[in-house]
Coordinates of C-alpha atoms and ligand atoms in Angstrom, one line a residue:
Chain A
M1 CA -84.0 143.5 81.4
S2 CA -81.5 145.4 79.5
D3 CA -80.2 143.9 76.3
A4 CA -76.7 143.6 77.8
A5 CA -78.1 141.0 80.2
V6 CA -79.6 138.8 77.4
R7 CA -77.8 135.4 77.5
R8 CA -75.8 134.9 74.3
A9 CA -75.0 131.5 72.9
P10 CA -71.4 130.5 73.2
G11 CA -69.4 130.5 70.0
R12 CA -69.0 127.4 67.8
I13 CA -65.6 126.4 69.1
V14 CA -66.8 126.5 72.7
R15 CA -69.9 124.5 71.8
V16 CA -67.9 121.8 70.0
L17 CA -65.4 121.6 72.8
A18 CA -68.3 121.2 75.3
V19 CA -69.5 118.2 73.3
W20 CA -66.0 116.8 73.3
Y21 CA -65.8 117.4 77.1
R22 CA -69.1 115.5 77.5
H23 CA -67.5 112.4 75.9
W24 CA -64.3 112.9 77.8
R25 CA -66.3 113.0 81.1
V26 CA -68.2 109.8 80.3
Y27 CA -65.1 108.1 79.1
S28 CA -62.8 109.0 81.9
N29 CA -65.3 107.5 84.4
T30 CA -64.5 104.1 82.9
F31 CA -61.1 104.8 81.6
V32 CA -59.4 101.6 82.6
A33 CA -62.1 99.4 81.4
N34 CA -62.2 101.2 78.0
A35 CA -58.5 101.7 77.4
T36 CA -57.2 98.3 78.5
P37 CA -58.5 96.1 75.6
A38 CA -57.7 98.9 73.1
V39 CA -54.1 98.7 74.2
L40 CA -53.8 95.0 75.0
E41 CA -55.2 93.9 71.6
P42 CA -52.4 95.5 69.5
T43 CA -49.9 94.3 72.0
F44 CA -51.1 90.7 71.7
L45 CA -51.1 91.1 67.9
L46 CA -47.5 92.3 68.0
V47 CA -46.4 89.6 70.4
A48 CA -48.3 86.7 68.9
V49 CA -48.0 87.4 65.2
G50 CA -45.1 89.7 65.0
L51 CA -42.7 88.0 67.5
G52 CA -44.3 84.6 67.5
L53 CA -45.1 83.9 63.8
G54 CA -42.3 86.3 62.8
R55 CA -39.7 83.8 64.1
F56 CA -40.6 81.5 61.3
I57 CA -40.4 84.2 58.7
H58 CA -36.8 84.7 57.8
Q59 CA -37.5 86.9 54.8
E60 CA -37.2 90.7 55.3
F61 CA -40.1 92.9 54.3
N62 CA -39.2 96.3 53.0
G63 CA -35.8 95.7 54.6
L64 CA -37.3 95.1 58.0
E65 CA -37.6 92.0 60.2
Y66 CA -41.2 90.9 60.4
S67 CA -42.3 92.4 63.8
S68 CA -40.8 95.8 62.9
F69 CA -42.6 95.6 59.5
M70 CA -45.9 95.1 61.4
A71 CA -45.4 98.0 63.8
A72 CA -46.9 100.6 61.4
G73 CA -49.9 98.3 60.7
V74 CA -50.6 97.8 64.4
L75 CA -50.8 101.6 64.9
G76 CA -53.1 101.9 61.9
S77 CA -55.4 99.2 62.9
T78 CA -55.6 100.5 66.5
C79 CA -56.8 103.9 65.3
M80 CA -59.1 102.4 62.7
Y81 CA -61.0 100.2 65.2
T82 CA -61.1 102.8 67.9
A83 CA -62.6 105.4 65.6
S84 CA -64.9 102.9 63.9
F85 CA -66.5 101.5 67.0
E86 CA -67.0 105.0 68.4
S87 CA -68.6 106.3 65.3
T88 CA -70.8 103.3 64.5
Y89 CA -72.0 101.4 67.6
G90 CA -71.3 104.3 70.0
A91 CA -73.0 106.9 67.9
F92 CA -75.9 104.6 67.0
I93 CA -76.6 103.7 70.7
R94 CA -76.5 107.4 71.7
L95 CA -78.9 108.1 68.8
R96 CA -81.3 105.3 69.2
Y97 CA -81.3 103.9 72.7
Q98 CA -80.1 106.7 74.9
K99 CA -81.5 109.6 73.1
A100 CA -78.5 111.6 74.4
Y101 CA -78.6 113.8 71.4
E102 CA -82.2 114.8 71.9
G103 CA -81.5 116.5 75.2
M104 CA -78.4 118.1 73.8
L105 CA -80.4 119.6 71.0
A106 CA -82.5 121.6 73.4
T107 CA -79.3 123.6 74.3
P108 CA -77.5 126.1 72.1
L109 CA -75.8 123.1 70.4
T110 CA -76.7 122.6 66.7
R111 CA -76.7 119.2 65.1
A112 CA -73.4 120.1 63.4
D113 CA -71.8 121.0 66.8
I114 CA -72.9 117.7 68.2
F115 CA -71.3 115.5 65.5
A116 CA -68.2 117.8 65.1
G117 CA -67.6 117.3 68.8
E118 CA -68.1 113.6 68.5
L119 CA -65.7 113.4 65.6
L120 CA -63.2 115.4 67.5
W121 CA -63.6 112.9 70.3
C122 CA -62.9 110.1 67.9
G123 CA -59.7 111.9 66.8
S124 CA -58.7 112.4 70.4
K125 CA -59.2 108.7 71.3
G126 CA -57.1 107.8 68.3
L127 CA -54.4 110.2 69.4
L128 CA -54.4 108.7 72.9
F129 CA -54.3 105.1 71.8
S130 CA -51.8 105.5 69.1
T131 CA -49.5 107.2 71.6
I132 CA -49.9 104.4 74.1
V133 CA -49.3 101.7 71.4
C134 CA -46.3 103.6 70.2
L135 CA -44.8 103.5 73.7
V136 CA -45.4 99.8 73.8
L137 CA -43.7 99.4 70.4
A138 CA -40.8 101.5 71.6
L139 CA -40.6 99.2 74.6
F140 CA -40.1 96.3 72.2
G141 CA -37.6 98.3 70.3
K142 CA -39.7 98.6 67.2
V143 CA -39.5 102.4 66.9
H144 CA -36.5 103.4 64.8
T145 CA -36.7 107.1 64.1
P146 CA -37.3 110.2 66.3
W147 CA -40.0 111.2 63.9
A148 CA -42.2 108.9 65.9
V149 CA -43.1 112.0 67.9
L150 CA -45.6 112.6 65.0
V151 CA -47.4 109.4 65.8
P152 CA -50.1 111.1 68.0
A153 CA -50.9 113.6 65.2
I154 CA -51.2 110.8 62.6
G155 CA -53.3 108.8 65.0
F156 CA -55.6 111.9 65.3
F157 CA -56.1 112.3 61.6
T158 CA -56.4 108.6 60.9
S159 CA -59.2 108.5 63.5
L160 CA -61.0 111.5 61.9
L161 CA -60.9 109.6 58.7
F162 CA -62.4 106.4 60.1
G163 CA -64.7 108.4 62.3
G164 CA -66.1 110.2 59.3
L165 CA -66.4 107.0 57.4
G166 CA -68.2 105.3 60.4
F167 CA -70.6 108.3 60.5
C168 CA -71.4 107.8 56.8
V169 CA -72.3 104.2 57.6
T170 CA -74.3 105.0 60.8
S171 CA -76.3 107.6 58.9
C172 CA -77.7 104.8 56.7
V173 CA -78.1 102.0 59.2
Q174 CA -81.5 101.3 60.8
N175 CA -80.5 98.1 62.7
I176 CA -77.5 97.9 64.9
N177 CA -76.7 94.4 63.7
H178 CA -75.9 95.7 60.2
F179 CA -72.7 97.2 61.5
Q180 CA -71.3 93.7 61.3
F181 CA -71.4 93.9 57.5
Y182 CA -69.3 97.1 57.7
F183 CA -66.8 95.6 60.0
T184 CA -66.4 92.3 58.1
I185 CA -66.9 93.4 54.5
G186 CA -65.6 97.0 54.9
L187 CA -62.9 97.0 57.5
T188 CA -61.4 93.5 57.7
P189 CA -60.2 93.5 54.1
L190 CA -58.5 96.8 54.9
I191 CA -56.5 95.0 57.5
L192 CA -55.7 92.1 55.3
F193 CA -54.9 93.9 52.0
S194 CA -53.4 97.2 53.0
G195 CA -49.9 96.1 53.9
L196 CA -50.3 95.3 57.6
M197 CA -49.4 91.6 57.4
F198 CA -47.3 91.6 54.3
P199 CA -46.2 94.2 51.7
V200 CA -48.8 95.0 49.1
Q201 CA -46.3 94.7 46.3
D202 CA -46.5 90.9 46.9
L203 CA -50.3 90.8 46.2
P204 CA -51.1 88.8 43.0
Y205 CA -53.2 89.8 40.0
G206 CA -52.5 93.5 40.2
L207 CA -54.3 93.7 43.6
E208 CA -51.6 96.0 44.7
Y209 CA -53.2 98.7 42.7
V210 CA -56.4 98.1 44.5
A211 CA -54.5 98.5 47.8
Y212 CA -53.2 101.9 46.6
A213 CA -56.8 103.0 46.4
L214 CA -57.6 102.0 50.0
P215 CA -57.2 104.6 52.7
M216 CA -55.6 102.1 55.0
F217 CA -52.6 101.7 52.7
H218 CA -51.8 105.4 53.0
V219 CA -52.4 105.3 56.8
I220 CA -50.0 102.5 57.3
E221 CA -47.3 104.0 55.0
T222 CA -47.6 107.2 56.9
F223 CA -47.0 105.5 60.2
R224 CA -44.2 103.5 58.6
L225 CA -42.5 106.7 57.5
V226 CA -42.2 108.0 61.0
V227 CA -41.8 104.7 62.9
S228 CA -39.4 102.8 60.6
G229 CA -38.1 105.6 58.3
P230 CA -38.5 106.4 54.6
A231 CA -36.0 103.7 53.6
H232 CA -38.5 101.1 54.5
S233 CA -41.5 102.4 52.6
S234 CA -43.4 100.1 50.2
V235 CA -43.5 102.6 47.4
P236 CA -41.1 105.4 46.3
W237 CA -44.0 107.9 46.5
A238 CA -44.7 107.1 50.2
W239 CA -43.9 110.8 51.0
A240 CA -47.3 111.6 49.4
C241 CA -49.2 109.3 51.8
P242 CA -49.5 111.7 54.7
F243 CA -51.1 114.2 52.4
V244 CA -53.6 111.6 51.2
V245 CA -54.4 110.8 54.8
L246 CA -54.9 114.5 55.6
G247 CA -57.1 115.0 52.6
L248 CA -59.2 111.9 53.3
A249 CA -59.6 112.9 56.9
G250 CA -60.9 116.3 55.9
A251 CA -63.2 114.8 53.2
F252 CA -64.7 111.9 55.2
G253 CA -64.9 113.9 58.4
T254 CA -66.9 116.7 56.7
L255 CA -69.1 114.2 54.8
G256 CA -69.7 112.1 57.9
V257 CA -70.8 115.0 60.0
R258 CA -73.1 116.3 57.2
R259 CA -74.6 112.8 56.8
M260 CA -75.3 112.5 60.6
V261 CA -76.8 116.0 60.7
G262 CA -79.1 114.9 57.9
R263 CA -80.1 111.8 59.8
L264 CA -80.8 113.6 63.1
K265 CA -83.1 116.1 61.2
A266 CA -85.4 113.3 60.2
Chain B
M1 CA -85.6 140.2 86.3
H2 CA -87.2 140.5 82.9
A3 CA -88.8 144.0 82.6
P4 CA -91.8 144.1 80.2
S5 CA -90.3 147.2 78.5
S6 CA -87.6 145.2 76.7
V7 CA -88.1 144.7 73.0
P8 CA -89.6 142.5 71.7
T9 CA -92.7 142.2 73.9
L10 CA -93.7 138.8 72.5
A11 CA -92.1 135.6 73.8
V12 CA -93.5 133.6 70.9
S13 CA -95.3 134.7 67.7
A14 CA -96.4 132.2 65.1
R15 CA -98.1 133.0 61.8
G16 CA -99.2 130.2 59.5
V17 CA -96.7 127.8 60.9
V18 CA -96.8 124.4 59.1
K19 CA -95.0 121.1 59.7
R20 CA -95.4 118.0 57.5
F21 CA -94.2 114.5 58.0
G22 CA -94.6 113.0 54.5
E23 CA -98.3 113.0 53.7
L24 CA -99.3 114.1 57.2
T25 CA -99.6 117.7 58.1
A26 CA -98.9 117.6 61.8
V27 CA -99.1 121.3 62.4
N28 CA -101.4 123.2 60.0
E29 CA -101.2 127.0 59.6
V30 CA -101.1 127.7 63.4
E31 CA -101.2 131.3 64.7
I32 CA -100.1 131.9 68.3
E33 CA -99.0 134.9 70.2
I34 CA -97.5 134.5 73.7
P35 CA -96.8 137.9 75.3
R36 CA -93.9 138.0 77.8
G37 CA -94.7 136.9 81.3
V38 CA -97.7 134.9 80.2
C39 CA -98.4 131.2 80.7
Y40 CA -99.9 129.8 77.6
G41 CA -101.6 126.4 78.0
L42 CA -101.7 124.1 74.9
L43 CA -104.3 121.4 75.0
G44 CA -105.2 118.8 72.4
P45 CA -105.9 115.1 72.0
N46 CA -103.1 112.6 71.3
G47 CA -101.4 113.2 68.0
A48 CA -102.8 116.8 67.7
G49 CA -99.4 118.2 67.0
K50 CA -98.6 119.7 70.4
T51 CA -95.2 118.2 70.7
T52 CA -94.3 119.0 67.1
L53 CA -95.3 122.7 67.6
S54 CA -93.4 122.9 70.9
K55 CA -90.3 121.5 69.2
M56 CA -90.5 124.0 66.4
I57 CA -90.7 126.8 69.0
A58 CA -87.9 125.2 71.0
A59 CA -85.7 125.5 67.9
V60 CA -85.3 121.7 67.8
L61 CA -87.3 121.0 64.7
P62 CA -87.3 123.0 61.4
R63 CA -90.7 124.1 60.1
D64 CA -92.0 123.7 56.6
G65 CA -93.7 127.0 56.3
G66 CA -95.0 130.1 58.0
E67 CA -93.3 132.7 60.2
L68 CA -92.1 131.9 63.7
K69 CA -90.4 134.2 66.1
V70 CA -89.2 133.4 69.6
L71 CA -88.0 136.5 71.5
G72 CA -88.0 138.2 68.2
L73 CA -85.6 135.7 66.6
D74 CA -86.1 133.0 64.1
P75 CA -85.8 129.8 66.0
W76 CA -84.3 127.9 63.0
T77 CA -81.8 130.3 61.4
E78 CA -80.8 131.7 64.8
Q79 CA -81.2 128.5 66.7
S80 CA -78.3 128.8 69.0
E81 CA -79.2 132.3 70.1
V82 CA -82.8 131.3 70.7
K83 CA -81.9 128.1 72.5
A84 CA -79.5 130.0 74.8
R85 CA -82.6 131.9 76.2
L86 CA -85.0 129.0 76.4
G87 CA -85.6 126.2 79.0
V88 CA -87.1 123.0 77.7
V89 CA -88.8 120.1 79.5
M90 CA -89.5 117.5 76.9
Q91 CA -92.2 114.9 76.8
G92 CA -90.4 111.8 78.1
D93 CA -87.2 112.1 80.1
V94 CA -84.2 112.5 77.8
F95 CA -81.2 112.5 80.1
D96 CA -77.7 111.6 79.4
E97 CA -77.8 108.1 80.9
D98 CA -74.0 107.9 80.9
L99 CA -73.7 110.8 83.4
D100 CA -74.8 111.0 87.0
V101 CA -77.5 113.4 88.3
G102 CA -75.1 116.3 89.1
R103 CA -73.1 115.9 85.9
N104 CA -76.2 115.9 83.8
L105 CA -76.6 119.5 85.0
E106 CA -72.9 120.4 84.9
I107 CA -72.3 119.2 81.4
Y108 CA -75.5 120.8 80.2
G109 CA -74.3 124.0 81.6
R110 CA -71.2 123.8 79.4
F111 CA -73.4 123.6 76.4
Y112 CA -74.5 127.1 77.4
G113 CA -70.9 128.1 78.1
L114 CA -71.4 127.9 81.9
S115 CA -68.8 126.5 84.2
G116 CA -66.7 127.4 87.2
P117 CA -67.3 127.6 91.0
A118 CA -70.2 130.0 90.8
F119 CA -72.0 127.8 88.3
R120 CA -71.4 124.7 90.5
E121 CA -73.0 126.6 93.3
K122 CA -75.9 127.3 91.1
V123 CA -76.3 123.6 90.3
Q124 CA -76.5 122.9 94.0
G125 CA -79.1 125.6 94.3
L126 CA -81.2 124.1 91.5
L127 CA -81.0 120.6 93.0
K128 CA -82.2 122.1 96.2
F129 CA -85.0 124.0 94.4
V130 CA -86.4 120.7 93.0
S131 CA -85.7 118.8 96.3
L132 CA -83.0 116.5 94.8
E133 CA -80.1 117.5 97.0
G134 CA -78.1 114.4 98.1
R135 CA -78.9 112.6 94.8
E136 CA -76.1 114.4 93.0
R137 CA -73.6 111.5 92.6
G138 CA -76.3 108.9 91.9
P139 CA -77.2 107.6 88.5
V140 CA -80.3 109.1 86.8
Q141 CA -81.6 105.6 86.2
A142 CA -82.1 105.3 90.0
L143 CA -84.5 108.2 90.1
S144 CA -88.2 107.7 90.3
G145 CA -90.5 109.2 87.6
G146 CA -91.3 112.2 89.7
M147 CA -87.7 112.8 90.6
R148 CA -86.7 112.6 86.9
R149 CA -89.3 115.2 86.0
R150 CA -88.0 117.5 88.7
L151 CA -84.5 117.0 87.4
M152 CA -85.7 117.9 83.9
I153 CA -87.1 121.1 85.3
A154 CA -83.9 121.9 87.1
R155 CA -82.0 121.2 83.9
A156 CA -84.3 123.5 82.0
L157 CA -83.6 126.3 84.4
I158 CA -79.8 126.1 84.2
N159 CA -79.4 129.0 81.9
D160 CA -81.9 131.3 83.6
P161 CA -84.3 131.1 80.7
E162 CA -86.7 133.8 79.6
V163 CA -89.1 131.3 78.1
L164 CA -89.9 127.9 79.4
I165 CA -91.4 125.2 77.1
L166 CA -93.0 122.4 79.1
D167 CA -94.3 119.3 77.3
E168 CA -96.5 117.4 79.7
P169 CA -94.4 118.1 82.7
T170 CA -96.6 116.2 85.2
T171 CA -97.9 113.3 83.1
G172 CA -97.7 110.0 85.1
L173 CA -96.9 111.7 88.5
D174 CA -98.8 111.3 91.7
P175 CA -101.0 114.2 93.0
Q176 CA -98.4 115.3 95.6
V177 CA -95.6 115.6 93.1
R178 CA -97.9 117.3 90.6
H179 CA -98.9 119.9 93.1
A180 CA -95.3 120.4 94.1
I181 CA -94.4 121.0 90.4
W182 CA -97.3 123.4 90.0
G183 CA -96.0 125.3 93.0
T184 CA -92.6 125.5 91.3
L185 CA -94.1 126.6 88.0
R186 CA -96.1 129.3 89.8
Q187 CA -92.9 130.6 91.4
L188 CA -91.3 130.8 88.0
K189 CA -94.2 132.6 86.6
Q190 CA -94.0 135.2 89.3
R191 CA -90.3 135.7 88.4
G192 CA -91.6 136.8 85.0
L193 CA -90.9 133.8 82.9
S194 CA -93.0 133.2 79.8
I195 CA -94.3 129.6 79.7
L196 CA -95.7 127.4 77.0
L197 CA -97.3 124.5 78.9
T198 CA -98.6 121.5 77.0
T199 CA -100.8 119.2 79.1
H200 CA -103.6 116.7 79.1
Y201 CA -104.7 117.8 82.6
M202 CA -107.4 120.4 82.4
E203 CA -106.9 121.2 86.1
E204 CA -103.2 122.0 85.4
A205 CA -104.1 124.3 82.5
A206 CA -106.9 126.0 84.5
Q207 CA -104.5 126.5 87.5
L208 CA -101.5 127.8 85.6
A209 CA -102.4 129.1 82.2
D210 CA -103.5 132.7 81.5
R211 CA -104.5 131.8 78.0
I212 CA -105.4 128.5 76.5
G213 CA -105.2 127.2 73.0
I214 CA -106.8 124.0 71.8
L215 CA -104.9 122.2 69.0
F216 CA -106.9 119.6 67.0
K217 CA -105.5 117.7 64.0
G218 CA -102.8 120.3 63.6
K219 CA -105.2 123.3 63.7
L220 CA -105.6 125.7 66.5
I221 CA -109.4 125.6 66.8
A222 CA -109.9 127.8 69.9
E223 CA -107.9 130.2 71.9
D224 CA -108.8 132.5 74.9
T225 CA -108.6 132.9 78.6
P226 CA -109.9 129.8 80.4
E227 CA -113.0 131.7 81.6
K228 CA -113.8 133.2 78.2
L229 CA -113.2 129.9 76.5
I230 CA -115.9 128.2 78.6
A231 CA -118.3 131.1 78.3
A232 CA -117.9 131.2 74.5
H233 CA -118.6 127.6 73.9
L234 CA -120.9 126.4 76.6
P235 CA -123.7 127.5 79.0
P236 CA -122.4 128.0 82.5
W237 CA -124.0 125.0 84.1
V238 CA -124.0 121.3 83.4
L239 CA -125.9 118.3 84.6
E240 CA -123.8 115.1 84.3
F241 CA -125.1 111.6 84.6
D242 CA -124.8 108.0 83.5
A243 CA -126.4 107.8 80.1
Q244 CA -127.2 104.1 79.9
G245 CA -130.9 103.5 79.4
Q246 CA -131.8 107.2 79.4
E247 CA -132.2 107.7 75.7
A248 CA -135.8 109.0 75.9
L249 CA -135.0 111.5 78.6
L250 CA -131.9 112.7 76.7
E251 CA -134.1 113.4 73.6
E252 CA -136.4 115.5 75.8
F253 CA -133.5 117.5 77.3
A254 CA -132.1 118.1 73.9
Q255 CA -135.2 120.1 73.0
A256 CA -134.4 122.7 75.7
A257 CA -130.7 122.4 76.2
S258 CA -127.5 121.3 74.5
V259 CA -126.7 117.7 75.2
E260 CA -123.3 116.0 74.8
R261 CA -122.5 112.4 75.2
H262 CA -119.0 111.0 75.8
G263 CA -118.8 107.3 76.4
D264 CA -121.4 106.4 78.9
R265 CA -121.7 109.9 80.4
A266 CA -124.3 112.4 79.3
F267 CA -123.8 116.1 79.7
V268 CA -126.7 118.6 79.6
F269 CA -125.7 122.2 79.5
H270 CA -128.0 125.0 80.6
A271 CA -127.8 128.7 81.6
V272 CA -129.8 128.2 84.8
E273 CA -128.6 126.1 87.6
D274 CA -132.1 125.6 89.2
T275 CA -133.5 124.2 86.0
L276 CA -130.9 121.5 85.9
R277 CA -131.6 120.7 89.6
R278 CA -135.3 120.3 88.8
W279 CA -134.4 118.0 85.9
I280 CA -132.4 115.7 88.2
A281 CA -135.7 114.8 89.8
K282 CA -137.1 113.7 86.4
G283 CA -135.1 110.5 86.1
A284 CA -133.8 107.8 88.3
F285 CA -130.2 108.9 87.6
R286 CA -127.2 107.1 88.8
T287 CA -124.3 109.4 89.9
A288 CA -126.0 112.6 88.7
L289 CA -124.5 115.9 89.6
V290 CA -124.9 119.6 88.7
R291 CA -121.7 121.6 88.5
P292 CA -120.3 124.7 86.7
A293 CA -119.1 124.0 83.1
S294 CA -115.4 123.3 83.0
L295 CA -112.5 123.5 80.7
E296 CA -112.8 119.8 80.2
D297 CA -116.3 120.1 79.0
V298 CA -115.1 122.6 76.3
F299 CA -112.3 120.4 75.4
L300 CA -114.6 117.4 75.0
K301 CA -117.1 119.4 73.0
L302 CA -114.5 120.7 70.6
T303 CA -112.4 117.6 70.2
G304 CA -114.5 114.8 71.5
R305 CA -115.8 113.4 68.2
T306 CA -112.5 111.9 67.2
L307 CA -113.2 108.5 68.5
D308 CA -116.5 108.2 66.8
E309 CA -115.2 109.1 63.4
Ligands
LIG1 N1 -90.8 112.3 63.5 C1 -92.0 112.1 63.1 N2 -92.2 111.4 61.9 C2 -93.4 111.1 61.4 N3 -94.5 111.5 62.0 C3 -94.4 112.2 63.2 C4 -93.2 112.5 63.8 N4 -93.4 113.1 64.9 C5 -94.7 113.2 65.0 N5 -95.4 112.7 64.0 C6 -96.8 112.6 63.8 O1 -97.3 113.9 63.9 C7 -98.5 113.9 64.6 C8 -98.4 114.9 65.8 O2 -97.6 114.3 66.7 P1 -97.2 115.1 68.1 O3 -96.2 114.2 68.8 O4 -96.9 116.5 67.8 O5 -98.6 115.0 68.8 P2 -99.0 115.4 70.3 O6 -100.1 116.4 70.2 O7 -97.8 115.9 71.1 O8 -99.6 114.1 70.9 P3 -99.5 113.5 72.4 O9 -100.5 114.1 73.2 O10 -99.8 112.0 72.2 O11 -98.1 113.7 72.9 C9 -98.8 112.5 65.0 O12 -99.7 112.0 64.0 C10 -97.5 111.8 64.9 O13 -97.7 110.5 64.5
LIG2 MG1 -96.8 115.2 72.7

């Protein structure tokens, strides 16, 4: 055989996209079953809490009626939960029970390719879901600026952030039940204290400064910038929030992939 | 397809390869050379380190020491390039349970950068090659053990590999399927593939392997062609019988021949067949027989003491 005929490994980008494609293939088989709850849940939240409870709340938040105030938070929580489930339960099951990764490792894929592809998939799911939720919001008249076309991109990076964070958790977890701690102790407070239900400025005891340190605050403010407009931001420096989200997405994404690579080596 | 003239001439070369898991040294300074086109049989008792060694060669597991080259490349630092040219059948079936039979092959192809109509045709050809046509759109969970192994072999061939690594490819299969797989492997060997075959079936090794290595507690303790391996370690003939209640006779035989005992069976090795036939008459043996010494005898002799220790 001449050297020209030797099979070469595909480049990194092709390999990572192939992993992405694997997830897409699996997912698209059960698209309706998977996407329906992911879209219905935020819709219920908006209808029940925003429109229902909101009728009793006559105060304006950040100059918005209650359901409009909630819109950004609904987008943020959708991405957070989508990416978190995929990168914790999803990744753990593939790692432990299905051994999907073991077969993939026999191909030119490296460990880093596998998890980079998976993170990319988390981002894509967030992109898709935030887009759909944004359309639902628009249907209810909760989208006030044309900058909302940026929602898919924000959804993508938000999901990279929470996907990376989820990977960090998965890389330490030995028992699938332990993810419950992450969801109740780690993620639920993010929903409650990051300005989804009420503005963080109203938090007592200086807790608002704690909120500023949470990634979710920056995610929600970023969504609020493009859905409601800068006039309705919680803080005057809200313009910085998108950059914080980008930075955290890069940092947690990289760290998460590294941690999972380390775990799969063992 | 693969002319022997191409450099390098070795499919696999290992020098002093070491793998540790904590305190345990699973692979201990192993030296192996597998020339191209050769089928190398790897034998060894459970836990000997066969899978660990195979995984290091398959660029799936990093090593802790030594030099390892696969097709002249380092399987860890150049893992993607190495894996692009390998086919691997792992111990235990690791399929993508979320994908059906056909997609398991199609998606795997993408990991090698393969797609398109010509590739899909190839997938059909491979399914046919392993007699799984018609199963394409079914779930992998619905396949029998034998079908799953055949699908594994088809998947390992998807990239036209130059080297095949097979870890117990026929364990747990019925004799028909096993023979069918041997036939498949022989065809592949004729096409010039180099094969590393790990097995617990001596017959499998004897039928397929050109060279055989015996791994024991992480060490390669013997290596040669099957015939030479037998000749080097045992006289050519063996008398085998039920050892219970034959202690006196065994002592007597031990004066003139080498005697081995594994469980309830006694094995008396001797250069001359007729001598052994005469000895049969000496005792009221149950199930006695005289036969040529086999690979299994060598295997038991070299590794058989584990259970007593
Ligand atoms: N990931 C791991 N972590 C810790 N120990 C391991 C790991 N993998 C293998 N071992 C140990 O290394 C030794 C060699 O295992 P290996 O699987 O290579 O044996 P084997 O020869 O393939 O055995 P078998 O015939 O049972 O398949 C065993 O003692 C095993 O317990
Ligand atoms: Mg093994």
